[in-house]
Amino acid sequence: MTEERSDGMPTGQLTRKQRQARTRLRLMHSASKVFARRGLHQASIDEVAADAGFTKGAFYANFSSKEELFLAMLDERFAERLREIEQQSTTESEIEEMARAAGADFIRYLAADPDWQRLFFEFATQAARDESFRLELVARYRALREGIAEIYRRRAEELGLKFSFSAEEVAMMTFAMANGLALERMLEPEAVGEELFGQMLVVFFAGLRTLAQEADQKQRKGTNHENVPSEPASPPL
């Protein structure tokens, strides 16, 4: 029986490029399951290929190593995540409401695929031991962070907000909080409430707003002080 695609076209009619994309997608899907179940070092390329229904040759026709396969998975995940955050940023809500919504969305994101976060931390540990892999991982991680920084910058301009930190620094801070919370949730899920990250973000952005207001007030006072004419000197007795 001829296997069919979701659009009804037999897979035999796929182009070479379409077949390769389909194979890569199946390998990435299987790798996610096998890596999560067995761990990076214990999982073998044979297992990943077999789970996807291919031979080891099919794996090496698409990826040179488990690390390269993971990076391809990362490209796909990060692109999807950036699209999701981009869509959320179009809301007309105030910054605090957006923070709560972003926190709830991140918790849903973690809950939807808990194996992925464990896998990411495992590969992050691998990156600490392998400099070439670290550079590849960081390049993708930085690109996602820069994309989110641009969203922050644009949203701040729309709301007329001025912060004491650059958009890049704000993105770095939120990344650090998100990764810390993800680690805590992985180790002690019962201690991390569903609303905790949203509350953290509300406090964080409220603090940024307060710092910016204080800096603005100091600047205004300094400007006003400079504009006040000095007292005339007292005439000599």
PDB file of C-alpha atoms in Angstrom, residues 16-234:
ATOM      1  CA  ARG A  16      14.152  14.691  -3.152  1.00  0.00           C
ATOM      2  CA  LYS A  17      14.249  17.889  -1.115  1.00  0.00           C
ATOM      3  CA  GLN A  18      10.853  17.142   0.420  1.00  0.00           C
ATOM      4  CA  ARG A  19      11.886  13.581   1.290  1.00  0.00           C
ATOM      5  CA  GLN A  20      15.057  14.841   2.943  1.00  0.00           C
ATOM      6  CA  ALA A  21      13.122  17.424   4.979  1.00  0.00           C
ATOM      7  CA  ARG A  22      10.681  14.717   6.024  1.00  0.00           C
ATOM      8  CA  THR A  23      13.517  12.408   7.068  1.00  0.00           C
ATOM      9  CA  ARG A  24      15.233  15.162   9.065  1.00  0.00           C
ATOM     10  CA  LEU A  25      11.978  15.991  10.839  1.00  0.00           C
ATOM     11  CA  ARG A  26      11.409  12.360  11.815  1.00  0.00           C
ATOM     12  CA  LEU A  27      14.974  12.024  13.064  1.00  0.00           C
ATOM     13  CA  MET A  28      14.644  15.158  15.179  1.00  0.00           C
ATOM     14  CA  HIS A  29      11.352  13.946  16.635  1.00  0.00           C
ATOM     15  CA  SER A  30      12.853  10.557  17.503  1.00  0.00           C
ATOM     16  CA  ALA A  31      16.007  12.124  18.921  1.00  0.00           C
ATOM     17  CA  SER A  32      13.927  14.189  21.316  1.00  0.00           C
ATOM     18  CA  LYS A  33      12.349  11.023  22.713  1.00  0.00           C
ATOM     19  CA  VAL A  34      15.507   8.903  22.760  1.00  0.00           C
ATOM     20  CA  PHE A  35      17.753  11.603  24.245  1.00  0.00           C
ATOM     21  CA  ALA A  36      15.197  12.365  26.947  1.00  0.00           C
ATOM     22  CA  ARG A  37      14.785   8.673  27.801  1.00  0.00           C
ATOM     23  CA  ARG A  38      18.424   7.619  27.614  1.00  0.00           C
ATOM     24  CA  GLY A  39      20.412  10.814  28.049  1.00  0.00           C
ATOM     25  CA  LEU A  40      22.875  12.329  25.610  1.00  0.00           C
ATOM     26  CA  HIS A  41      25.809  10.014  26.264  1.00  0.00           C
ATOM     27  CA  GLN A  42      23.848   6.787  26.645  1.00  0.00           C
ATOM     28  CA  ALA A  43      21.691   7.309  23.556  1.00  0.00           C
ATOM     29  CA  SER A  44      23.201   6.018  20.344  1.00  0.00           C
ATOM     30  CA  ILE A  45      22.768   7.142  16.762  1.00  0.00           C
ATOM     31  CA  ASP A  46      21.531   3.613  15.959  1.00  0.00           C
ATOM     32  CA  GLU A  47      18.709   4.034  18.487  1.00  0.00           C
ATOM     33  CA  VAL A  48      17.664   7.398  17.084  1.00  0.00           C
ATOM     34  CA  ALA A  49      17.682   6.090  13.518  1.00  0.00           C
ATOM     35  CA  ALA A  50      15.770   2.926  14.457  1.00  0.00           C
ATOM     36  CA  ASP A  51      13.116   4.875  16.370  1.00  0.00           C
ATOM     37  CA  ALA A  52      12.577   7.035  13.279  1.00  0.00           C
ATOM     38  CA  GLY A  53      12.380   3.959  11.061  1.00  0.00           C
ATOM     39  CA  PHE A  54      15.699   4.540   9.260  1.00  0.00           C
ATOM     40  CA  THR A  55      19.202   3.101   9.136  1.00  0.00           C
ATOM     41  CA  LYS A  56      22.342   4.718  10.514  1.00  0.00           C
ATOM     42  CA  GLY A  57      23.188   5.668   6.934  1.00  0.00           C
ATOM     43  CA  ALA A  58      20.069   7.835   6.750  1.00  0.00           C
ATOM     44  CA  PHE A  59      21.173   9.596   9.924  1.00  0.00           C
ATOM     45  CA  TYR A  60      24.638  10.401   8.586  1.00  0.00           C
ATOM     46  CA  ALA A  61      23.153  11.558   5.297  1.00  0.00           C
ATOM     47  CA  ASN A  62      21.497  14.365   7.282  1.00  0.00           C
ATOM     48  CA  PHE A  63      23.620  14.957  10.402  1.00  0.00           C
ATOM     49  CA  SER A  64      27.269  14.444  11.229  1.00  0.00           C
ATOM     50  CA  SER A  65      26.733  13.878  14.965  1.00  0.00           C
ATOM     51  CA  LYS A  66      24.252  13.950  17.834  1.00  0.00           C
ATOM     52  CA  GLU A  67      25.387  17.492  18.571  1.00  0.00           C
ATOM     53  CA  GLU A  68      24.568  18.675  15.053  1.00  0.00           C
ATOM     54  CA  LEU A  69      21.163  17.009  15.303  1.00  0.00           C
ATOM     55  CA  PHE A  70      20.488  18.824  18.575  1.00  0.00           C
ATOM     56  CA  LEU A  71      21.459  22.168  17.031  1.00  0.00           C
ATOM     57  CA  ALA A  72      18.974  21.560  14.225  1.00  0.00           C
ATOM     58  CA  MET A  73      16.321  20.827  16.851  1.00  0.00           C
ATOM     59  CA  LEU A  74      17.323  24.032  18.623  1.00  0.00           C
ATOM     60  CA  ASP A  75      16.967  26.097  15.433  1.00  0.00           C
ATOM     61  CA  GLU A  76      13.426  24.827  15.006  1.00  0.00           C
ATOM     62  CA  ARG A  77      12.454  25.329  18.657  1.00  0.00           C
ATOM     63  CA  PHE A  78      13.922  28.810  18.952  1.00  0.00           C
ATOM     64  CA  ALA A  79      12.301  30.006  15.736  1.00  0.00           C
ATOM     65  CA  GLU A  80       8.918  28.747  16.927  1.00  0.00           C
ATOM     66  CA  ARG A  81       9.397  30.273  20.380  1.00  0.00           C
ATOM     67  CA  LEU A  82      10.315  33.666  18.935  1.00  0.00           C
ATOM     68  CA  ARG A  83       7.186  33.608  16.753  1.00  0.00           C
ATOM     69  CA  GLU A  84       5.049  32.892  19.829  1.00  0.00           C
ATOM     70  CA  ILE A  85       6.579  35.747  21.833  1.00  0.00           C
ATOM     71  CA  GLU A  86       6.243  38.069  18.838  1.00  0.00           C
ATOM     72  CA  GLN A  87       2.516  37.329  18.669  1.00  0.00           C
ATOM     73  CA  GLN A  88       2.066  37.972  22.393  1.00  0.00           C
ATOM     74  CA  SER A  89       3.817  41.336  22.139  1.00  0.00           C
ATOM     75  CA  THR A  90       1.101  42.733  19.866  1.00  0.00           C
ATOM     76  CA  THR A  91      -1.340  43.064  22.775  1.00  0.00           C
ATOM     77  CA  GLU A  92      -2.372  46.527  23.953  1.00  0.00           C
ATOM     78  CA  SER A  93      -2.034  45.530  27.620  1.00  0.00           C
ATOM     79  CA  GLU A  94       0.052  47.420  30.145  1.00  0.00           C
ATOM     80  CA  ILE A  95       3.508  46.115  30.991  1.00  0.00           C
ATOM     81  CA  GLU A  96       2.389  44.399  34.225  1.00  0.00           C
ATOM     82  CA  GLU A  97      -0.420  42.547  32.470  1.00  0.00           C
ATOM     83  CA  MET A  98       1.974  41.516  29.724  1.00  0.00           C
ATOM     84  CA  ALA A  99       4.435  40.261  32.354  1.00  0.00           C
ATOM     85  CA  ARG A 100       1.810  38.060  33.999  1.00  0.00           C
ATOM     86  CA  ALA A 101       0.696  36.712  30.626  1.00  0.00           C
ATOM     87  CA  ALA A 102       4.298  36.028  29.588  1.00  0.00           C
ATOM     88  CA  GLY A 103       4.946  34.202  32.860  1.00  0.00           C
ATOM     89  CA  ALA A 104       1.867  32.001  32.439  1.00  0.00           C
ATOM     90  CA  ASP A 105       2.833  31.282  28.843  1.00  0.00           C
ATOM     91  CA  PHE A 106       6.348  30.217  29.865  1.00  0.00           C
ATOM     92  CA  ILE A 107       4.956  27.811  32.479  1.00  0.00           C
ATOM     93  CA  ARG A 108       2.666  26.298  29.832  1.00  0.00           C
ATOM     94  CA  TYR A 109       5.658  26.031  27.502  1.00  0.00           C
ATOM     95  CA  LEU A 110       7.635  24.085  30.124  1.00  0.00           C
ATOM     96  CA  ALA A 111       4.698  21.849  31.020  1.00  0.00           C
ATOM     97  CA  ALA A 112       3.962  20.999  27.380  1.00  0.00           C
ATOM     98  CA  ASP A 113       7.330  19.268  26.917  1.00  0.00           C
ATOM     99  CA  PRO A 114       9.252  18.795  30.199  1.00  0.00           C
ATOM    100  CA  ASP A 115      11.756  16.492  28.480  1.00  0.00           C
ATOM    101  CA  TRP A 116      12.950  19.334  26.276  1.00  0.00           C
ATOM    102  CA  GLN A 117      14.136  21.475  29.189  1.00  0.00           C
ATOM    103  CA  ARG A 118      16.052  18.536  30.695  1.00  0.00           C
ATOM    104  CA  LEU A 119      17.587  17.911  27.306  1.00  0.00           C
ATOM    105  CA  PHE A 120      18.597  21.559  26.920  1.00  0.00           C
ATOM    106  CA  PHE A 121      20.348  21.585  30.294  1.00  0.00           C
ATOM    107  CA  GLU A 122      22.166  18.364  29.418  1.00  0.00           C
ATOM    108  CA  PHE A 123      23.470  19.831  26.176  1.00  0.00           C
ATOM    109  CA  ALA A 124      24.389  23.057  27.975  1.00  0.00           C
ATOM    110  CA  THR A 125      26.577  20.934  30.264  1.00  0.00           C
ATOM    111  CA  GLN A 126      28.081  19.272  27.212  1.00  0.00           C
ATOM    112  CA  ALA A 127      28.830  22.722  25.780  1.00  0.00           C
ATOM    113  CA  ALA A 128      30.898  23.530  28.883  1.00  0.00           C
ATOM    114  CA  ARG A 129      33.208  20.646  27.940  1.00  0.00           C
ATOM    115  CA  ASP A 130      33.264  21.137  24.168  1.00  0.00           C
ATOM    116  CA  GLU A 131      34.321  24.618  23.024  1.00  0.00           C
ATOM    117  CA  SER A 132      33.332  24.217  19.376  1.00  0.00           C
ATOM    118  CA  PHE A 133      29.873  22.979  20.338  1.00  0.00           C
ATOM    119  CA  ARG A 134      29.566  25.790  22.923  1.00  0.00           C
ATOM    120  CA  LEU A 135      30.177  28.392  20.219  1.00  0.00           C
ATOM    121  CA  GLU A 136      27.472  26.868  18.009  1.00  0.00           C
ATOM    122  CA  LEU A 137      25.028  26.695  20.902  1.00  0.00           C
ATOM    123  CA  VAL A 138      25.770  30.251  22.040  1.00  0.00           C
ATOM    124  CA  ALA A 139      25.321  31.627  18.500  1.00  0.00           C
ATOM    125  CA  ARG A 140      21.749  30.309  18.434  1.00  0.00           C
ATOM    126  CA  TYR A 141      21.027  31.259  22.030  1.00  0.00           C
ATOM    127  CA  ARG A 142      22.276  34.791  21.429  1.00  0.00           C
ATOM    128  CA  ALA A 143      20.173  35.136  18.272  1.00  0.00           C
ATOM    129  CA  LEU A 144      17.036  34.261  20.246  1.00  0.00           C
ATOM    130  CA  ARG A 145      17.975  36.706  22.997  1.00  0.00           C
ATOM    131  CA  GLU A 146      18.597  39.489  20.469  1.00  0.00           C
ATOM    132  CA  GLY A 147      15.231  38.802  18.864  1.00  0.00           C
ATOM    133  CA  ILE A 148      13.499  39.114  22.236  1.00  0.00           C
ATOM    134  CA  ALA A 149      15.521  42.250  23.064  1.00  0.00           C
ATOM    135  CA  GLU A 150      14.194  43.827  19.865  1.00  0.00           C
ATOM    136  CA  ILE A 151      10.641  42.965  20.939  1.00  0.00           C
ATOM    137  CA  TYR A 152      11.296  44.628  24.330  1.00  0.00           C
ATOM    138  CA  ARG A 153      12.765  47.707  22.654  1.00  0.00           C
ATOM    139  CA  ARG A 154       9.842  48.088  20.284  1.00  0.00           C
ATOM    140  CA  ARG A 155       7.241  47.521  23.001  1.00  0.00           C
ATOM    141  CA  ALA A 156       8.897  50.025  25.354  1.00  0.00           C
ATOM    142  CA  GLU A 157       8.772  52.664  22.610  1.00  0.00           C
ATOM    143  CA  GLU A 158       5.096  51.938  21.968  1.00  0.00           C
ATOM    144  CA  LEU A 159       4.283  52.345  25.677  1.00  0.00           C
ATOM    145  CA  GLY A 160       6.545  55.357  26.101  1.00  0.00           C
ATOM    146  CA  LEU A 161       8.710  53.584  28.685  1.00  0.00           C
ATOM    147  CA  LYS A 162      12.330  54.382  29.364  1.00  0.00           C
ATOM    148  CA  PHE A 163      14.452  51.976  31.359  1.00  0.00           C
ATOM    149  CA  SER A 164      17.841  52.439  32.999  1.00  0.00           C
ATOM    150  CA  PHE A 165      19.128  49.356  31.192  1.00  0.00           C
ATOM    151  CA  SER A 166      19.443  48.510  27.518  1.00  0.00           C
ATOM    152  CA  ALA A 167      16.972  46.136  25.882  1.00  0.00           C
ATOM    153  CA  GLU A 168      19.815  43.612  25.549  1.00  0.00           C
ATOM    154  CA  GLU A 169      20.493  43.759  29.284  1.00  0.00           C
ATOM    155  CA  VAL A 170      16.793  43.384  30.101  1.00  0.00           C
ATOM    156  CA  ALA A 171      16.608  40.334  27.810  1.00  0.00           C
ATOM    157  CA  MET A 172      19.662  38.816  29.514  1.00  0.00           C
ATOM    158  CA  MET A 173      18.066  39.327  32.934  1.00  0.00           C
ATOM    159  CA  THR A 174      14.771  37.715  31.909  1.00  0.00           C
ATOM    160  CA  PHE A 175      16.648  34.791  30.342  1.00  0.00           C
ATOM    161  CA  ALA A 176      18.529  34.249  33.589  1.00  0.00           C
ATOM    162  CA  MET A 177      15.270  34.270  35.550  1.00  0.00           C
ATOM    163  CA  ALA A 178      13.582  31.909  33.092  1.00  0.00           C
ATOM    164  CA  ASN A 179      16.439  29.408  33.157  1.00  0.00           C
ATOM    165  CA  GLY A 180      16.645  29.573  36.938  1.00  0.00           C
ATOM    166  CA  LEU A 181      12.939  28.943  37.293  1.00  0.00           C
ATOM    167  CA  ALA A 182      13.067  26.109  34.751  1.00  0.00           C
ATOM    168  CA  LEU A 183      15.826  24.448  36.788  1.00  0.00           C
ATOM    169  CA  GLU A 184      13.896  24.862  40.047  1.00  0.00           C
ATOM    170  CA  ARG A 185      10.760  23.461  38.421  1.00  0.00           C
ATOM    171  CA  MET A 186      12.700  20.491  37.065  1.00  0.00           C
ATOM    172  CA  LEU A 187      14.216  19.689  40.474  1.00  0.00           C
ATOM    173  CA  GLU A 188      11.272  20.593  42.715  1.00  0.00           C
ATOM    174  CA  PRO A 189       8.118  20.994  40.613  1.00  0.00           C
ATOM    175  CA  GLU A 190       5.775  21.012  43.600  1.00  0.00           C
ATOM    176  CA  ALA A 191       7.504  24.145  44.975  1.00  0.00           C
ATOM    177  CA  VAL A 192       7.093  26.211  41.794  1.00  0.00           C
ATOM    178  CA  GLY A 193       3.551  27.514  41.526  1.00  0.00           C
ATOM    179  CA  GLU A 194       1.843  28.188  38.226  1.00  0.00           C
ATOM    180  CA  GLU A 195       1.829  31.955  38.841  1.00  0.00           C
ATOM    181  CA  LEU A 196       5.335  32.293  40.276  1.00  0.00           C
ATOM    182  CA  PHE A 197       7.163  33.328  37.100  1.00  0.00           C
ATOM    183  CA  GLY A 198       4.481  35.838  36.198  1.00  0.00           C
ATOM    184  CA  GLN A 199       4.837  37.360  39.663  1.00  0.00           C
ATOM    185  CA  MET A 200       8.615  37.476  39.254  1.00  0.00           C
ATOM    186  CA  LEU A 201       8.286  39.324  35.960  1.00  0.00           C
ATOM    187  CA  VAL A 202       5.780  41.809  37.403  1.00  0.00           C
ATOM    188  CA  VAL A 203       8.175  42.616  40.266  1.00  0.00           C
ATOM    189  CA  PHE A 204      11.095  42.835  37.841  1.00  0.00           C
ATOM    190  CA  PHE A 205       9.452  45.221  35.376  1.00  0.00           C
ATOM    191  CA  ALA A 206       7.920  47.286  38.191  1.00  0.00           C
ATOM    192  CA  GLY A 207      11.426  47.649  39.586  1.00  0.00           C
ATOM    193  CA  LEU A 208      12.760  48.731  36.204  1.00  0.00           C
ATOM    194  CA  ARG A 209       9.995  51.307  35.931  1.00  0.00           C
ATOM    195  CA  THR A 210      10.758  52.652  39.436  1.00  0.00           C
ATOM    196  CA  LEU A 211      14.479  52.915  38.718  1.00  0.00           C
ATOM    197  CA  ALA A 212      13.769  54.766  35.495  1.00  0.00           C
ATOM    198  CA  GLN A 213      11.405  57.182  37.266  1.00  0.00           C
ATOM    199  CA  GLU A 214      13.965  57.874  40.002  1.00  0.00           C
ATOM    200  CA  ALA A 215      16.677  58.511  37.431  1.00  0.00           C
ATOM    201  CA  ASP A 216      14.349  60.850  35.541  1.00  0.00           C
ATOM    202  CA  GLN A 217      13.509  62.766  38.730  1.00  0.00           C
ATOM    203  CA  LYS A 218      17.191  63.174  39.587  1.00  0.00           C
ATOM    204  CA  GLN A 219      17.888  64.445  36.086  1.00  0.00           C
ATOM    205  CA  ARG A 220      15.024  66.926  36.311  1.00  0.00           C
ATOM    206  CA  LYS A 221      16.207  68.192  39.692  1.00  0.00           C
ATOM    207  CA  GLY A 222      19.717  68.575  38.346  1.00  0.00           C
ATOM    208  CA  THR A 223      18.462  70.496  35.332  1.00  0.00           C
ATOM    209  CA  ASN A 224      16.268  72.742  37.459  1.00  0.00           C
ATOM    210  CA  HIS A 225      19.131  73.433  39.825  1.00  0.00           C
ATOM    211  CA  GLU A 226      21.345  74.479  36.942  1.00  0.00           C
ATOM    212  CA  ASN A 227      18.681  76.875  35.681  1.00  0.00           C
ATOM    213  CA  VAL A 228      18.175  78.649  39.036  1.00  0.00           C
ATOM    214  CA  PRO A 229      20.129  81.944  39.009  1.00  0.00           C
ATOM    215  CA  SER A 230      22.701  82.293  41.740  1.00  0.00           C
ATOM    216  CA  GLU A 231      22.077  84.695  44.576  1.00  0.00           C
ATOM    217  CA  PRO A 232      23.682  88.117  43.956  1.00  0.00           C
ATOM    218  CA  ALA A 233      26.707  88.778  46.073  1.00  0.00           C
ATOM    219  CA  SER A 234      26.066  90.881  49.158  1.00  0.00           C
TER     220      SER A 234
END
